[in-house]
Tab-separated table of C-alpha atoms in Angstrom:
chain	number	residue	atom	x	y	z
A	949	MET	CA	60.288	124.357	149.150
A	950	LYS	CA	62.993	121.728	148.064
A	951	ASN	CA	61.746	119.395	150.756
A	952	SER	CA	58.141	119.832	149.880
A	953	PHE	CA	59.171	118.699	146.166
A	954	LYS	CA	61.029	115.677	147.487
A	955	LEU	CA	58.094	114.632	149.812
A	956	THR	CA	55.545	115.098	146.785
A	957	VAL	CA	57.824	112.982	144.584
A	958	PHE	CA	57.814	110.373	147.330
A	959	LEU	CA	54.134	110.485	147.843
A	960	ILE	CA	53.200	109.970	144.041
A	961	PRO	CA	54.246	106.199	144.070
A	962	ILE	CA	52.388	105.810	147.376
A	963	GLY	CA	49.348	107.259	146.052
A	964	ILE	CA	49.506	104.959	142.894
A	965	ALA	CA	49.987	101.929	145.298
A	966	VAL	CA	46.829	103.162	147.283
A	967	ASN	CA	44.815	103.264	144.202
A	968	PHE	CA	45.976	99.855	142.888
A	969	ILE	CA	45.434	98.247	146.372
A	970	GLY	CA	41.788	99.922	146.755
A	971	GLY	CA	40.955	98.480	143.289
A	972	GLN	CA	42.306	95.078	143.871
A	973	ILE	CA	40.448	94.766	147.292
A	974	VAL	CA	37.200	95.591	145.444
A	975	LEU	CA	37.949	93.100	142.817
A	976	LEU	CA	38.830	90.404	145.305
A	977	LEU	CA	35.703	90.989	147.511
A	978	LYS	CA	33.539	91.511	144.283
A	979	LEU	CA	32.232	94.784	145.771
A	980	PRO	CA	30.006	96.972	143.752
A	981	LEU	CA	32.573	99.972	144.008
A	982	TYR	CA	35.850	101.155	142.566
A	983	LEU	CA	37.927	102.472	145.342
A	984	ASP	CA	40.739	103.116	142.901
A	985	SER	CA	41.091	106.931	143.186
A	986	ILE	CA	41.707	107.398	147.042
A	987	GLY	CA	45.615	107.888	146.440
A	988	THR	CA	44.829	110.382	143.478
A	989	ILE	CA	42.613	112.399	145.668
A	990	VAL	CA	44.933	112.287	148.768
A	991	VAL	CA	47.946	113.394	146.946
A	992	GLY	CA	45.875	116.158	145.106
A	993	ALA	CA	44.558	117.491	148.312
A	994	LEU	CA	48.094	117.469	150.116
A	995	CYS	CA	50.284	118.107	147.174
A	996	GLY	CA	48.267	120.101	144.716
A	997	GLY	CA	46.248	119.322	141.649
A	998	ILE	CA	49.131	118.398	139.277
A	999	PRO	CA	50.779	115.787	141.491
A	1000	GLY	CA	47.364	114.431	142.042
A	1001	ALA	CA	46.747	114.306	138.291
A	1002	VAL	CA	50.040	112.502	137.778
A	1003	VAL	CA	49.152	109.932	140.382
A	1004	GLY	CA	45.789	109.358	138.498
A	1005	ALA	CA	47.342	109.118	135.033
A	1006	ILE	CA	50.137	106.862	136.089
A	1007	THR	CA	47.479	104.581	137.892
A	1008	ASN	CA	45.487	104.292	134.716
A	1009	LEU	CA	48.578	103.850	132.524
A	1010	THR	CA	49.701	100.934	134.805
A	1011	ILE	CA	46.579	99.136	135.184
A	1012	SER	CA	45.861	99.397	131.423
A	1013	ILE	CA	48.852	96.981	130.870
A	1014	THR	CA	46.570	94.202	132.125
A	1015	ASN	CA	43.311	95.788	131.532
A	1016	PRO	CA	43.511	98.041	128.362
A	1017	THR	CA	40.073	99.495	128.701
A	1018	THR	CA	41.130	101.293	131.654
A	1019	LEU	CA	43.282	103.672	129.368
A	1020	ALA	CA	40.093	105.185	127.924
A	1021	TYR	CA	39.219	106.481	131.432
A	1022	ILE	CA	42.576	107.989	132.301
A	1023	TRP	CA	40.850	111.485	132.124
A	1024	LEU	CA	38.557	110.666	135.228
A	1025	ASN	CA	41.526	109.947	137.413
A	1026	ILE	CA	43.410	113.029	136.088
A	1027	LEU	CA	40.215	115.320	136.829
A	1028	TYR	CA	39.918	113.732	140.245
A	1029	GLY	CA	43.412	114.920	141.120
A	1030	LEU	CA	42.949	118.359	139.805
A	1031	LEU	CA	39.521	118.726	141.589
A	1032	ALA	CA	41.135	117.499	144.869
A	1033	GLY	CA	43.791	120.185	144.763
A	1034	PHE	CA	41.070	122.733	143.900
A	1035	LEU	CA	38.870	121.761	146.701
A	1036	ALA	CA	41.439	121.454	149.306
A	1037	LYS	CA	42.435	125.022	148.615
A	1038	ARG	CA	38.831	125.940	149.463
A	1039	GLY	CA	39.034	124.009	152.920
A	1040	ILE	CA	36.422	121.426	151.696
A	1041	PHE	CA	38.397	118.274	153.091
A	1042	LYS	CA	38.580	119.868	156.522
A	1043	SER	CA	34.813	119.330	157.211
A	1044	LEU	CA	33.146	116.029	157.014
A	1045	TRP	CA	29.888	117.258	155.720
A	1046	LYS	CA	31.500	119.265	152.948
A	1047	THR	CA	33.660	116.363	152.012
A	1048	ILE	CA	30.574	114.140	151.651
A	1049	VAL	CA	28.935	116.848	149.513
A	1050	ALA	CA	32.142	117.054	147.462
A	1051	SER	CA	31.551	113.377	146.558
A	1052	LEU	CA	28.809	114.564	144.177
A	1053	GLY	CA	31.394	116.610	142.102
A	1054	PHE	CA	33.655	113.429	141.883
A	1055	ALA	CA	30.652	111.325	141.022
A	1056	VAL	CA	29.576	113.736	138.149
A	1057	ILE	CA	32.936	113.498	136.632
A	1058	GLY	CA	33.194	109.814	137.098
A	1059	GLY	CA	29.601	109.017	136.134
A	1060	GLY	CA	28.990	111.804	133.438
A	1061	LEU	CA	32.462	111.806	131.686
A	1062	GLY	CA	32.619	107.945	132.547
A	1063	ALA	CA	29.308	107.302	130.668
A	1064	THR	CA	30.371	109.540	127.824
A	1065	ILE	CA	33.456	107.632	127.309
A	1066	THR	CA	31.620	104.298	127.729
A	1067	ILE	CA	29.126	105.322	124.920
A	1068	LEU	CA	31.891	106.779	122.449
A	1069	MET	CA	34.435	104.024	122.954
A	1070	PHE	CA	32.380	100.930	123.828
A	1071	GLY	CA	28.865	101.507	122.542
A	1072	GLY	CA	27.337	102.229	126.008
A	1073	LEU	CA	27.870	99.056	127.560
A	1074	GLY	CA	30.617	98.877	130.107
A	1075	ALA	CA	32.081	95.962	131.668
A	1076	GLY	CA	30.927	94.712	135.097
A	1077	THR	CA	28.047	95.922	137.195
A	1078	THR	CA	27.468	99.242	135.269
A	1079	GLY	CA	27.162	97.276	132.116
A	1080	MET	CA	24.670	94.866	133.511
A	1081	ILE	CA	22.514	97.643	134.988
A	1082	THR	CA	22.611	99.532	131.629
A	1083	GLY	CA	21.484	96.319	129.936
A	1084	MET	CA	18.645	95.921	132.344
A	1085	LEU	CA	17.566	99.513	131.937
A	1086	MET	CA	17.621	98.943	128.142
A	1087	THR	CA	15.083	95.945	128.535
A	1088	MET	CA	12.881	98.478	130.594
A	1089	GLY	CA	12.637	100.644	127.517
A	1090	PHE	CA	15.668	103.202	128.320
A	1091	SER	CA	17.938	103.965	125.344
A	1092	VAL	CA	21.629	102.686	125.827
A	1093	GLU	CA	22.759	106.177	126.370
A	1094	VAL	CA	20.334	107.016	129.116
A	1095	GLY	CA	20.968	103.592	130.566
A	1096	ALA	CA	24.690	104.213	130.528
A	1097	PHE	CA	24.369	107.685	132.308
A	1098	MET	CA	21.921	106.455	134.955
A	1099	SER	CA	23.937	103.390	135.825
A	1100	GLU	CA	27.361	105.032	135.836
A	1101	LEU	CA	26.067	108.159	137.780
A	1102	PHE	CA	24.759	105.657	140.365
A	1103	ALA	CA	27.612	103.610	140.475
A	1104	ASP	CA	29.928	106.466	140.934
A	1105	LEU	CA	27.899	108.092	143.606
A	1106	LEU	CA	27.951	104.788	145.421
A	1107	ASP	CA	31.699	104.620	145.177
A	1108	LYS	CA	32.553	108.350	145.799
A	1109	ILE	CA	30.909	108.640	149.198
A	1110	PRO	CA	33.022	105.983	150.938
A	1111	THR	CA	35.999	106.983	148.748
A	1112	LEU	CA	35.754	110.517	150.017
A	1113	LEU	CA	34.958	109.396	153.567
A	1114	ILE	CA	38.306	107.422	153.495
A	1115	VAL	CA	40.163	110.386	152.131
A	1116	TYR	CA	38.797	112.754	154.855
A	1117	PHE	CA	40.015	110.318	157.577
A	1118	ILE	CA	43.427	109.795	155.870
A	1119	LEU	CA	43.911	113.529	155.756
A	1120	LYS	CA	42.756	114.095	159.432
A	1121	SER	CA	45.282	111.412	160.377
A	1122	VAL	CA	48.456	113.064	158.832
A	1123	PRO	CA	50.740	114.359	161.631
A	1124	MET	CA	51.416	118.012	161.690
A	1125	ARG	CA	55.078	117.509	161.280
A	1126	THR	CA	54.356	115.962	158.008
A	1127	LEU	CA	51.651	118.563	156.962
A	1128	VAL	CA	54.060	121.514	157.404
A	1129	LYS	CA	56.483	119.760	154.839
A	1130	LEU	CA	53.724	119.349	152.154
A	1131	PRO	CA	52.828	121.918	149.380
A	1132	GLN	CA	49.095	122.243	150.464
A	1133	GLY	CA	49.703	120.727	154.093
A	1134	GLU	CA	49.274	124.091	155.752
A	1135	LEU	CA	45.561	123.910	154.499
A	1136	PHE	CA	44.887	121.009	156.954
A	1137	ILE	CA	46.656	122.560	159.969
A	1138	ASN	CA	44.170	123.752	162.567
A	1139	LYS	CA	44.972	127.368	163.476
């Protein structure tokens, strides 16, 4: 138990770094994705929902230093960590197709709650691609609220499928000698 706690504490900053690097790659390549929750979901799956939520919260707190609007979305990354821990206990990440289907749950959190936050905090027009799509939908006659939900759900689904695929392959590649030392590692050991 003591070793699993130490390994969990060690994985938290690695998860934060993975989130940051994923997000920076997307920014540099100007991709219509986020890829900023991979570390949150991996740590949540391997170590439990609370450590995953900690990774998500610290990621958003850190990024908000240079991009303050990300602080409003801290709840998304926290919920991703909790959901990852929950789904891992149900064996979802052991199956490729179940992992892909699970991306819908993460997309609903990101798109649904994300759109709600965008509407309440920023009047419905987010930054970047989703704000542009919302604006285009508004010119087609949709309300700002409907436009925000449509654009953010679409963007989050587009992001969460590759995110969860990356998570699946990371989890598959963790050596058994490491899995046995993690709080939820035994969930990924084929018996």
